[in-house]
Amino acid sequence: NAGVTQTPKFQVLKTGQSMTLQCAQDMNHEYMSWYRQDPGMGLRLIHYSVGAGITDQGEVPNGYNVSRSTTEDFPLRLLSAAPSQTSVYFCASSKPGLAGGGNIQYFGAGTRLSVL
Amino acid sequence: SQKIEQNSEALNIQEGKTATLTCNYTNYSPAYLQWYRQDPGRGPVFLLLIRENEKEKRKERLKVTFDTTLKQSLFHITASQPADSATYLCALGPTSGTYKYIFGTGTRLKVLA
């Protein structure tokens, strides 16, 4: 199993450009999430999904869109990139019921995004 | 608002000693508390989970305690090794009615040979 795969690993954008960060998992996990990690801020939840066709907002959803058409994929779209979106983005997946309900999260390697 | 605090200063300890990391939280009653390890340039990796009705959990050289009265978790690494050097994150959740977890900022541990 590859686990959680994120692409690209690095990306540089200009202000106003749009792009999609890809996330795929091969563990048949129902839950998937997107986080951003900034120095001194920890991991902050952007959007999450509890199954195909179901998404919800996290703590910092503004400027980002998500959709979940399949169990495996959960892309994150930046509509109009801003310098404040410079960050490291992590995708995670989990399966309810693992570890007795604790929802252990499996993370991808991250996408490092710079917006100039 | 819900808040998690981990010591933002790096913790340096000598090889062989026990490392103790702290996770404090406020305005929250989590059902689960998790600890993750994160190496530079990589995503977090799950280490241990403890439930609200458990006081202590062990796994090999790792031990986690959970005091819901103090709203604090302690994470211990015994007989520490240089390979244990990493950033350790605590996460609490899920928030009521959701599956959301809140992560701390992490504490960087450096084990000196």
Coordinates of N, CA and C in Angstrom, one line a residue:
Chain A
N1 N 0.8 -1.2 0.0 CA 0.0 0.0 0.0 C 0.8 1.2 0.0
A2 N 0.5 2.2 -0.8 CA 1.2 3.5 -0.8 C 0.8 4.4 0.3
G3 N -0.4 4.2 0.9 CA -0.9 5.0 2.0 C -1.6 6.3 1.4
V4 N -1.1 7.5 1.9 CA -1.7 8.7 1.4 C -0.6 9.4 0.5
T5 N -1.0 9.7 -0.7 CA -0.1 10.3 -1.7 C -0.5 11.7 -2.1
Q6 N 0.4 12.6 -1.9 CA 0.1 14.0 -2.2 C 1.0 14.5 -3.4
T7 N 0.4 15.2 -4.3 CA 1.1 15.8 -5.4 C 0.6 17.2 -5.7
P8 N 1.5 18.2 -6.0 CA 2.9 18.0 -6.1 C 3.6 18.1 -4.8
K9 N 4.9 17.9 -4.7 CA 5.6 18.1 -3.4 C 6.0 19.5 -3.2
F10 N 6.2 20.3 -4.2 CA 6.6 21.7 -4.1 C 5.8 22.4 -5.2
Q11 N 5.4 23.7 -4.9 CA 4.8 24.5 -5.9 C 5.0 25.9 -5.6
V12 N 5.3 26.7 -6.6 CA 5.4 28.2 -6.5 C 4.3 28.8 -7.4
L13 N 3.5 29.7 -6.8 CA 2.4 30.3 -7.6 C 2.6 31.8 -7.5
K14 N 2.0 32.5 -8.4 CA 1.9 33.9 -8.3 C 0.5 34.3 -7.8
T15 N 0.5 35.4 -7.1 CA -0.8 35.9 -6.5 C -1.9 35.9 -7.6
G16 N -3.0 35.3 -7.3 CA -4.2 35.3 -8.2 C -4.3 34.0 -9.0
Q17 N -3.2 33.3 -9.1 CA -3.3 32.0 -9.8 C -4.1 31.0 -9.0
S18 N -4.7 30.0 -9.8 CA -5.4 28.9 -9.1 C -4.6 27.6 -9.3
M19 N -4.9 26.7 -8.4 CA -4.3 25.4 -8.6 C -5.0 24.4 -7.7
T20 N -4.7 23.1 -8.0 CA -5.3 22.0 -7.3 C -4.2 21.2 -6.7
L21 N -4.3 20.9 -5.4 CA -3.4 20.0 -4.7 C -4.1 18.6 -4.7
Q22 N -3.4 17.6 -5.1 CA -4.0 16.3 -5.2 C -3.7 15.5 -4.0
C23 N -4.7 14.7 -3.6 CA -4.5 13.7 -2.5 C -5.2 12.4 -2.8
A24 N -4.5 11.3 -2.7 CA -5.1 10.0 -2.9 C -4.7 9.0 -1.8
Q25 N -5.7 8.2 -1.4 CA -5.3 7.2 -0.5 C -5.9 5.8 -0.9
D26 N -5.1 4.8 -0.6 CA -5.4 3.4 -1.1 C -5.8 2.5 0.1
M27 N -6.2 3.1 1.2 CA -6.5 2.3 2.4 C -8.0 2.1 2.6
N28 N -8.8 2.6 1.6 CA -10.3 2.5 1.7 C -10.8 3.2 3.0
H29 N -10.2 4.3 3.3 CA -10.6 5.1 4.5 C -11.7 6.0 4.1
E30 N -12.7 6.1 5.0 CA -13.9 6.9 4.7 C -13.6 8.4 5.0
Y31 N -12.8 8.7 6.0 CA -12.5 10.1 6.4 C -11.3 10.6 5.7
M32 N -11.3 11.8 5.2 CA -10.2 12.5 4.7 C -10.2 14.0 5.1
S33 N -9.0 14.5 5.3 CA -8.9 15.9 5.7 C -7.8 16.6 5.0
W34 N -7.9 18.0 5.0 CA -6.8 18.8 4.6 C -6.4 19.7 5.8
Y35 N -5.1 19.8 6.0 CA -4.6 20.7 7.0 C -3.5 21.6 6.4
R36 N -3.3 22.7 7.0 CA -2.1 23.6 6.7 C -1.3 23.7 8.0
Q37 N 0.0 23.7 7.8 CA 0.9 23.8 8.9 C 1.8 25.1 8.7
D38 N 1.7 26.0 9.7 CA 2.5 27.2 9.6 C 3.3 27.3 10.9
P39 N 4.5 27.9 10.8 CA 5.4 28.0 12.0 C 4.6 28.6 13.2
G40 N 4.7 28.0 14.4 CA 4.0 28.5 15.6 C 2.5 28.4 15.6
M41 N 1.9 27.8 14.5 CA 0.4 27.7 14.5 C 0.0 26.3 14.6
G42 N 0.8 25.3 14.4 CA 0.4 23.9 14.4 C -0.4 23.6 13.2
L43 N -1.0 22.4 13.2 CA -1.8 22.0 12.1 C -3.2 22.5 12.3
R44 N -3.7 23.2 11.2 CA -5.1 23.7 11.3 C -5.9 23.1 10.2
L45 N -7.1 22.7 10.5 CA -8.0 22.0 9.6 C -8.6 22.9 8.6
I46 N -8.5 22.6 7.4 CA -9.1 23.4 6.3 C -10.5 22.9 5.9
H47 N -10.5 21.7 5.4 CA -11.8 21.0 5.1 C -11.6 19.6 5.4
Y48 N -12.8 18.9 5.6 CA -12.7 17.5 5.7 C -13.9 16.8 5.1
S49 N -13.8 15.5 5.0 CA -14.9 14.7 4.3 C -15.1 13.4 5.1
V50 N -16.3 13.0 5.3 CA -16.6 11.8 6.0 C -17.1 10.7 5.0
G51 N -17.0 11.0 3.7 CA -17.4 10.0 2.8 C -17.6 10.7 1.4
A52 N -17.7 9.9 0.4 CA -17.9 10.4 -1.0 C -19.1 11.2 -1.0
G53 N -19.0 12.5 -1.6 CA -20.1 13.4 -1.7 C -20.4 14.2 -0.5
I54 N -19.6 14.0 0.6 CA -19.9 14.7 1.9 C -18.6 15.5 2.3
T55 N -18.7 16.8 2.4 CA -17.6 17.6 2.8 C -18.1 18.6 3.8
D56 N -17.2 19.1 4.6 CA -17.5 20.2 5.6 C -16.3 21.0 5.9
Q57 N -16.6 22.2 6.4 CA -15.5 23.2 6.7 C -14.8 22.9 8.0
G58 N -13.5 23.2 8.0 CA -12.7 23.2 9.2 C -12.6 24.5 9.8
E59 N -11.4 24.7 10.4 CA -11.1 26.0 11.1 C -10.8 27.1 10.1
V60 N -10.1 26.9 9.0 CA -9.6 27.9 8.1 C -10.0 27.6 6.7
P61 N -11.3 27.6 6.3 CA -11.7 27.2 5.0 C -11.7 28.3 3.9
N62 N -11.6 29.5 4.3 CA -11.7 30.6 3.3 C -10.6 30.5 2.3
G63 N -11.0 30.6 1.0 CA -10.0 30.6 -0.1 C -9.7 29.2 -0.7
Y64 N -10.3 28.2 -0.1 CA -10.1 26.8 -0.5 C -11.5 26.2 -0.8
N65 N -11.5 25.3 -1.8 CA -12.6 24.5 -2.1 C -12.2 23.0 -2.1
V66 N -13.1 22.1 -1.8 CA -12.9 20.7 -1.9 C -14.1 20.0 -2.5
S67 N -13.9 18.8 -3.0 CA -15.0 17.9 -3.4 C -14.5 16.5 -3.2
R68 N -15.4 15.6 -3.1 CA -15.1 14.2 -2.8 C -16.0 13.3 -3.7
S69 N -15.5 13.0 -4.9 CA -16.3 12.2 -5.8 C -16.1 10.7 -5.6
T70 N -14.9 10.4 -5.1 CA -14.6 9.0 -4.9 C -14.1 8.8 -3.5
T71 N -14.0 7.6 -3.0 CA -13.5 7.3 -1.6 C -12.0 7.7 -1.6
E72 N -11.3 7.4 -2.8 CA -9.8 7.5 -2.8 C -9.3 8.9 -2.9
D73 N -10.0 9.8 -3.5 CA -9.4 11.1 -3.9 C -10.1 12.3 -3.2
F74 N -9.3 13.3 -2.8 CA -9.8 14.4 -2.1 C -9.0 15.6 -2.4
P75 N -9.2 16.2 -3.6 CA -8.4 17.4 -4.0 C -8.8 18.7 -3.3
L76 N -7.8 19.5 -3.2 CA -7.9 20.8 -2.5 C -7.6 21.9 -3.6
R77 N -8.6 22.8 -3.8 CA -8.5 23.8 -4.8 C -8.2 25.2 -4.2
L78 N -7.2 25.8 -4.7 CA -7.0 27.2 -4.3 C -7.6 28.1 -5.4
L79 N -8.5 28.9 -5.1 CA -9.3 29.6 -6.2 C -8.5 30.8 -6.7
S80 N -7.9 31.5 -5.9 CA -7.1 32.7 -6.3 C -6.0 32.9 -5.2
A81 N -4.9 32.3 -5.5 CA -3.8 32.2 -4.5 C -3.4 33.6 -3.9
A82 N -3.2 33.6 -2.6 CA -2.7 34.8 -1.9 C -1.5 34.5 -1.1
P83 N -0.6 35.5 -0.9 CA 0.6 35.2 -0.1 C 0.3 34.6 1.2
S84 N -0.8 34.9 1.8 CA -1.2 34.3 3.1 C -1.4 32.8 3.0
Q85 N -1.5 32.3 1.8 CA -1.7 30.8 1.7 C -0.4 30.1 1.5
T86 N 0.7 30.8 1.6 CA 2.0 30.2 1.7 C 2.1 29.3 2.9
S87 N 2.3 28.0 2.7 CA 2.3 27.1 3.8 C 2.7 25.7 3.4
V88 N 2.7 24.8 4.3 CA 2.8 23.4 4.0 C 1.4 22.7 4.2
Y89 N 1.0 22.0 3.2 CA -0.4 21.4 3.2 C -0.2 19.9 3.4
F90 N -1.0 19.4 4.3 CA -1.0 18.0 4.6 C -2.4 17.4 4.4
C91 N -2.5 16.3 3.7 CA -3.7 15.5 3.6 C -3.6 14.3 4.5
A92 N -4.8 14.0 5.1 CA -4.8 12.8 6.0 C -6.0 12.0 5.8
S93 N -6.0 10.7 6.1 CA -7.1 9.9 6.0 C -7.3 9.1 7.3
S94 N -8.5 8.6 7.6 CA -8.7 7.8 8.7 C -9.9 7.0 8.5
K95 N -10.0 5.9 9.3 CA -11.2 5.0 9.2 C -11.9 5.0 10.6
P96 N -13.1 5.3 10.7 CA -13.8 5.2 11.9 C -13.8 3.8 12.5
G97 N -13.6 3.7 13.8 CA -13.6 2.4 14.4 C -12.2 1.9 14.6
L98 N -11.2 2.4 13.9 CA -9.8 1.9 14.2 C -9.4 2.4 15.6
A99 N -8.7 1.6 16.3 CA -8.2 1.9 17.6 C -9.4 2.2 18.5
G100 N -10.5 1.5 18.3 CA -11.6 1.7 19.2 C -12.3 3.0 19.1
G101 N -12.2 3.7 18.0 CA -13.0 4.9 17.8 C -12.1 6.1 17.8
G102 N -10.8 6.0 17.9 CA -10.0 7.2 18.1 C -9.6 7.8 16.8
N103 N -10.0 7.2 15.6 CA -9.7 7.9 14.3 C -8.3 8.3 14.2
I104 N -7.4 7.3 14.2 CA -6.0 7.5 13.9 C -5.9 8.1 12.5
Q105 N -5.1 9.2 12.4 CA -5.0 9.8 11.0 C -3.6 9.4 10.4
Y106 N -3.7 9.1 9.1 CA -2.5 8.8 8.3 C -2.3 10.0 7.4
F107 N -1.1 10.5 7.5 CA -0.8 11.7 6.7 C 0.1 11.5 5.5
G108 N -0.1 12.3 4.5 CA 0.8 12.3 3.4 C 2.1 13.1 3.7
A109 N 3.0 13.1 2.7 CA 4.3 13.8 2.9 C 4.2 15.3 2.8
G110 N 3.1 15.8 2.4 CA 2.9 17.3 2.3 C 3.2 17.9 1.0
T111 N 2.6 19.1 0.8 CA 2.9 19.9 -0.4 C 3.4 21.3 0.1
R112 N 4.6 21.7 -0.3 CA 5.1 23.0 0.2 C 4.8 24.0 -0.9
L113 N 3.9 25.0 -0.5 CA 3.4 26.0 -1.4 C 3.9 27.3 -1.1
S114 N 4.4 28.0 -2.1 CA 4.8 29.4 -1.9 C 4.0 30.3 -2.9
V115 N 3.4 31.3 -2.4 CA 2.7 32.2 -3.2 C 3.4 33.6 -3.2
L116 N 3.8 34.0 -4.4 CA 4.6 35.2 -4.5 C 3.7 36.4 -4.8
Chain B
S1 N -12.4 29.8 23.6 CA -12.2 28.9 22.5 C -11.3 27.8 23.0
Q2 N -11.4 26.7 22.2 CA -10.6 25.5 22.6 C -9.1 25.8 22.3
K3 N -8.2 25.4 23.2 CA -6.8 25.7 23.0 C -6.0 24.6 23.5
I4 N -4.9 24.3 22.8 CA -3.9 23.3 23.2 C -2.6 24.0 23.3
E5 N -1.9 23.7 24.4 CA -0.5 24.3 24.5 C 0.5 23.2 24.7
Q6 N 1.5 23.3 23.9 CA 2.7 22.4 24.0 C 3.9 23.4 24.1
N7 N 4.9 23.0 24.8 CA 6.1 23.8 25.0 C 6.7 24.1 23.7
S8 N 6.7 25.3 23.3 CA 7.3 25.7 22.0 C 8.8 25.6 21.9
E9 N 9.4 25.7 23.1 CA 10.9 25.6 23.2 C 11.3 24.2 23.0
A10 N 12.5 24.1 22.3 CA 13.0 22.7 22.1 C 13.5 22.1 23.4
L11 N 13.4 20.8 23.5 CA 13.8 20.1 24.6 C 15.0 19.3 24.3
N12 N 16.1 19.6 24.9 CA 17.4 18.8 24.7 C 17.7 17.9 25.9
I13 N 17.9 16.7 25.6 CA 18.2 15.8 26.7 C 19.4 14.8 26.3
Q14 N 20.0 14.3 27.3 CA 21.1 13.4 27.0 C 20.6 12.0 26.7
E15 N 21.3 11.3 25.8 CA 20.9 9.9 25.4 C 20.8 9.1 26.7
G16 N 19.8 8.2 26.7 CA 19.6 7.3 27.9 C 18.7 7.9 28.9
K17 N 18.5 9.2 28.9 CA 17.5 9.8 29.9 C 16.1 9.7 29.4
T18 N 15.2 10.0 30.3 CA 13.8 10.0 30.0 C 13.3 11.4 29.5
A19 N 12.7 11.5 28.4 CA 12.2 12.7 27.9 C 10.7 12.8 28.3
T20 N 10.3 14.0 28.8 CA 8.9 14.2 29.1 C 8.4 15.4 28.5
L21 N 7.3 15.2 27.6 CA 6.7 16.3 26.9 C 5.3 16.6 27.5
T22 N 4.9 17.8 27.5 CA 3.6 18.2 28.1 C 2.6 18.7 27.0
C23 N 1.4 18.4 27.2 CA 0.3 18.9 26.4 C -0.8 19.3 27.3
N24 N -1.1 20.6 27.4 CA -2.2 21.2 28.2 C -3.3 21.7 27.3
Y25 N -4.5 21.6 27.8 CA -5.6 22.1 27.0 C -6.6 22.8 27.9
T26 N -7.4 23.6 27.2 CA -8.4 24.4 28.0 C -9.7 24.4 27.1
N27 N -10.8 24.7 27.8 CA -12.1 24.8 27.2 C -12.5 23.6 26.3
Y28 N -12.2 22.4 26.8 CA -12.4 21.2 26.0 C -12.5 20.0 26.9
S29 N -13.3 19.0 26.4 CA -13.4 17.7 27.1 C -13.3 16.7 26.0
P30 N -12.1 16.4 25.6 CA -11.9 15.4 24.5 C -12.1 14.0 24.8
A31 N -12.6 13.2 23.9 CA -12.8 11.8 24.1 C -11.5 11.1 24.0
Y32 N -10.6 11.6 23.1 CA -9.4 10.9 22.8 C -8.3 11.9 22.8
L33 N -7.1 11.5 23.1 CA -5.9 12.3 23.0 C -4.9 11.4 22.3
Q34 N -4.2 12.0 21.2 CA -3.3 11.3 20.4 C -1.9 12.0 20.4
W35 N -0.9 11.2 20.3 CA 0.4 11.8 20.1 C 1.0 11.3 18.7
Y36 N 1.6 12.2 18.0 CA 2.2 12.0 16.7 C 3.6 12.5 16.7
R37 N 4.4 11.8 15.9 CA 5.8 12.2 15.7 C 5.9 12.8 14.3
Q38 N 6.7 13.9 14.2 CA 6.9 14.5 12.8 C 8.4 14.8 12.6
D39 N 8.9 14.2 11.6 CA 10.3 14.5 11.2 C 10.4 15.6 10.2
P40 N 11.5 16.3 10.1 CA 11.6 17.4 9.2 C 11.2 17.0 7.7
G41 N 10.3 17.8 7.1 CA 10.0 17.5 5.7 C 9.0 16.4 5.5
R42 N 8.4 15.9 6.6 CA 7.5 14.7 6.5 C 6.2 15.0 7.2
G43 N 5.2 14.2 6.9 CA 4.0 14.3 7.6 C 4.0 13.6 9.0
P44 N 3.1 14.0 9.9 CA 3.0 13.4 11.2 C 2.7 11.9 11.1
V45 N 3.3 11.2 12.0 CA 3.0 9.7 12.1 C 2.5 9.4 13.5
F46 N 1.4 8.6 13.5 CA 0.7 8.3 14.8 C 1.6 7.4 15.7
L47 N 1.6 7.8 17.0 CA 2.3 7.0 18.0 C 1.4 6.3 18.9
L48 N 0.6 7.0 19.7 CA -0.2 6.5 20.7 C -1.5 7.2 20.8
L49 N -2.5 6.5 21.3 CA -3.9 7.1 21.6 C -4.3 6.7 23.0
I50 N -4.9 7.6 23.7 CA -5.4 7.3 25.0 C -6.8 7.9 25.1
R51 N -7.7 7.1 25.7 CA -9.1 7.6 25.9 C -9.3 8.3 27.2
E52 N -10.4 9.0 27.2 CA -10.6 9.9 28.4 C -10.8 9.1 29.7
N53 N -11.2 7.9 29.6 CA -11.3 7.1 30.8 C -10.1 6.2 31.2
E54 N -9.0 6.5 30.4 CA -7.7 5.8 30.7 C -6.8 6.8 31.3
K55 N -6.0 6.3 32.3 CA -5.0 7.1 33.0 C -3.6 7.0 32.3
E56 N -3.3 5.9 31.7 CA -2.0 5.6 31.2 C -2.0 4.6 30.1
K57 N -1.1 4.8 29.2 CA -1.0 3.9 28.0 C 0.5 3.7 27.7
R58 N 0.9 2.5 27.5 CA 2.3 2.3 27.1 C 2.5 1.5 25.8
K59 N 3.6 1.8 25.2 CA 4.0 1.1 24.0 C 5.5 1.1 23.9
E60 N 6.1 0.0 24.1 CA 7.6 -0.1 24.1 C 8.2 0.9 25.0
R61 N 9.0 1.8 24.5 CA 9.6 2.9 25.4 C 8.8 4.1 25.6
L62 N 7.6 4.1 25.1 CA 6.7 5.2 25.1 C 5.6 5.1 26.2
K63 N 5.3 6.1 26.9 CA 4.2 6.1 27.9 C 3.5 7.4 27.8
V64 N 2.2 7.3 27.8 CA 1.3 8.5 27.8 C 0.4 8.5 29.0
T65 N 0.3 9.6 29.7 CA -0.7 9.8 30.8 C -1.7 10.8 30.4
F66 N -2.9 10.7 30.9 CA -4.0 11.6 30.6 C -4.8 12.0 31.9
D67 N -4.7 13.2 32.3 CA -5.3 13.7 33.5 C -6.4 14.6 33.1
T68 N -7.7 14.2 33.1 CA -8.7 15.0 32.6 C -9.1 16.1 33.6
T69 N -8.7 15.9 34.9 CA -8.9 17.0 35.9 C -8.0 18.1 35.7
L70 N -6.7 17.8 35.5 CA -5.7 18.8 35.2 C -5.7 19.3 33.8
K71 N -6.4 18.6 32.9 CA -6.5 18.9 31.5 C -5.1 18.9 30.9
Q72 N -4.4 17.7 31.2 CA -3.0 17.6 30.8 C -2.7 16.2 30.4
S73 N -1.8 16.1 29.4 CA -1.2 14.8 29.0 C 0.3 14.9 29.1
L74 N 0.9 13.9 29.6 CA 2.4 13.8 29.6 C 2.8 12.6 28.7
F75 N 3.8 12.9 27.9 CA 4.4 11.9 26.9 C 5.8 11.6 27.3
H76 N 6.1 10.4 27.6 CA 7.4 10.0 28.1 C 8.1 9.1 27.1
I77 N 9.4 9.3 26.9 CA 10.2 8.4 26.1 C 11.3 8.0 27.0
T78 N 11.4 6.7 27.4 CA 12.4 6.2 28.3 C 13.6 5.8 27.5
A79 N 14.8 5.8 28.1 CA 16.0 5.3 27.5 C 16.1 6.0 26.1
S80 N 16.0 7.3 26.0 CA 16.0 8.0 24.8 C 17.2 7.8 23.9
Q81 N 17.0 7.9 22.6 CA 18.1 7.7 21.7 C 18.1 8.8 20.7
P82 N 19.3 9.1 20.1 CA 19.3 10.2 19.1 C 18.3 10.0 18.0
A83 N 17.9 8.8 17.7 CA 16.9 8.6 16.6 C 15.5 9.0 17.1
D84 N 15.3 9.3 18.4 CA 14.0 9.8 18.9 C 13.9 11.3 18.6
S85 N 15.0 12.0 18.1 CA 14.9 13.4 17.9 C 13.9 13.7 16.8
A86 N 12.9 14.5 17.1 CA 11.8 14.9 16.2 C 11.0 15.9 16.9
T87 N 9.9 16.3 16.2 CA 8.9 17.1 16.8 C 7.7 16.2 17.1
Y88 N 7.1 16.4 18.3 CA 6.0 15.6 18.8 C 4.8 16.4 19.0
L89 N 3.7 16.0 18.4 CA 2.5 16.7 18.4 C 1.4 16.0 19.2
C90 N 0.6 16.7 19.9 CA -0.5 16.1 20.6 C -1.8 16.6 19.8
A91 N -2.8 15.8 19.8 CA -4.0 16.1 19.1 C -5.2 15.6 20.0
L92 N -6.2 16.4 20.1 CA -7.4 16.1 20.9 C -8.6 16.1 20.0
G93 N -9.5 15.2 20.3 CA -10.8 15.1 19.6 C -11.6 13.9 19.9
P94 N -12.6 13.6 19.1 CA -13.2 14.6 18.2 C -14.0 15.6 18.9
T95 N -14.2 16.8 18.3 CA -15.0 17.8 18.9 C -16.5 17.3 18.8
S96 N -17.3 17.8 19.7 CA -18.6 17.3 19.8 C -19.4 17.3 18.5
G97 N -19.9 16.1 18.1 CA -20.8 16.1 16.9 C -20.0 16.1 15.6
T98 N -18.7 16.1 15.7 CA -17.9 16.1 14.5 C -16.8 15.1 14.6
Y99 N -16.0 15.0 13.5 CA -14.8 14.2 13.6 C -13.6 15.0 13.6
K100 N -13.7 16.3 14.0 CA -12.5 17.2 13.9 C -11.6 17.0 15.1
Y101 N -10.3 17.0 14.8 CA -9.3 17.0 15.8 C -8.6 18.3 15.9
I102 N -8.1 18.7 17.1 CA -7.3 19.9 17.2 C -5.9 19.5 17.6
F103 N -4.9 20.1 16.8 CA -3.5 19.7 17.1 C -2.8 20.9 17.8
G104 N -1.8 20.4 18.7 CA -1.0 21.4 19.3 C 0.1 21.8 18.3
T105 N 1.0 22.8 18.7 CA 2.0 23.3 17.8 C 3.2 22.4 17.8
G106 N 3.3 21.5 18.8 CA 4.4 20.5 18.8 C 5.6 21.0 19.6
T107 N 6.3 20.0 20.1 CA 7.6 20.3 20.9 C 8.7 19.5 20.2
R108 N 9.8 20.3 19.9 CA 10.9 19.7 19.2 C 11.8 19.0 20.3
L109 N 12.1 17.8 20.1 CA 13.0 17.0 21.0 C 14.3 16.7 20.3
K110 N 15.4 17.0 21.0 CA 16.7 16.7 20.5 C 17.4 15.8 21.6
V111 N 17.8 14.6 21.2 CA 18.5 13.7 22.1 C 20.0 13.7 21.7
L112 N 20.8 14.1 22.7 CA 22.2 14.3 22.4 C 23.0 13.1 22.7
A113 N 23.8 12.7 21.8 CA 24.6 11.5 22.0 C 25.8 11.7 23.0

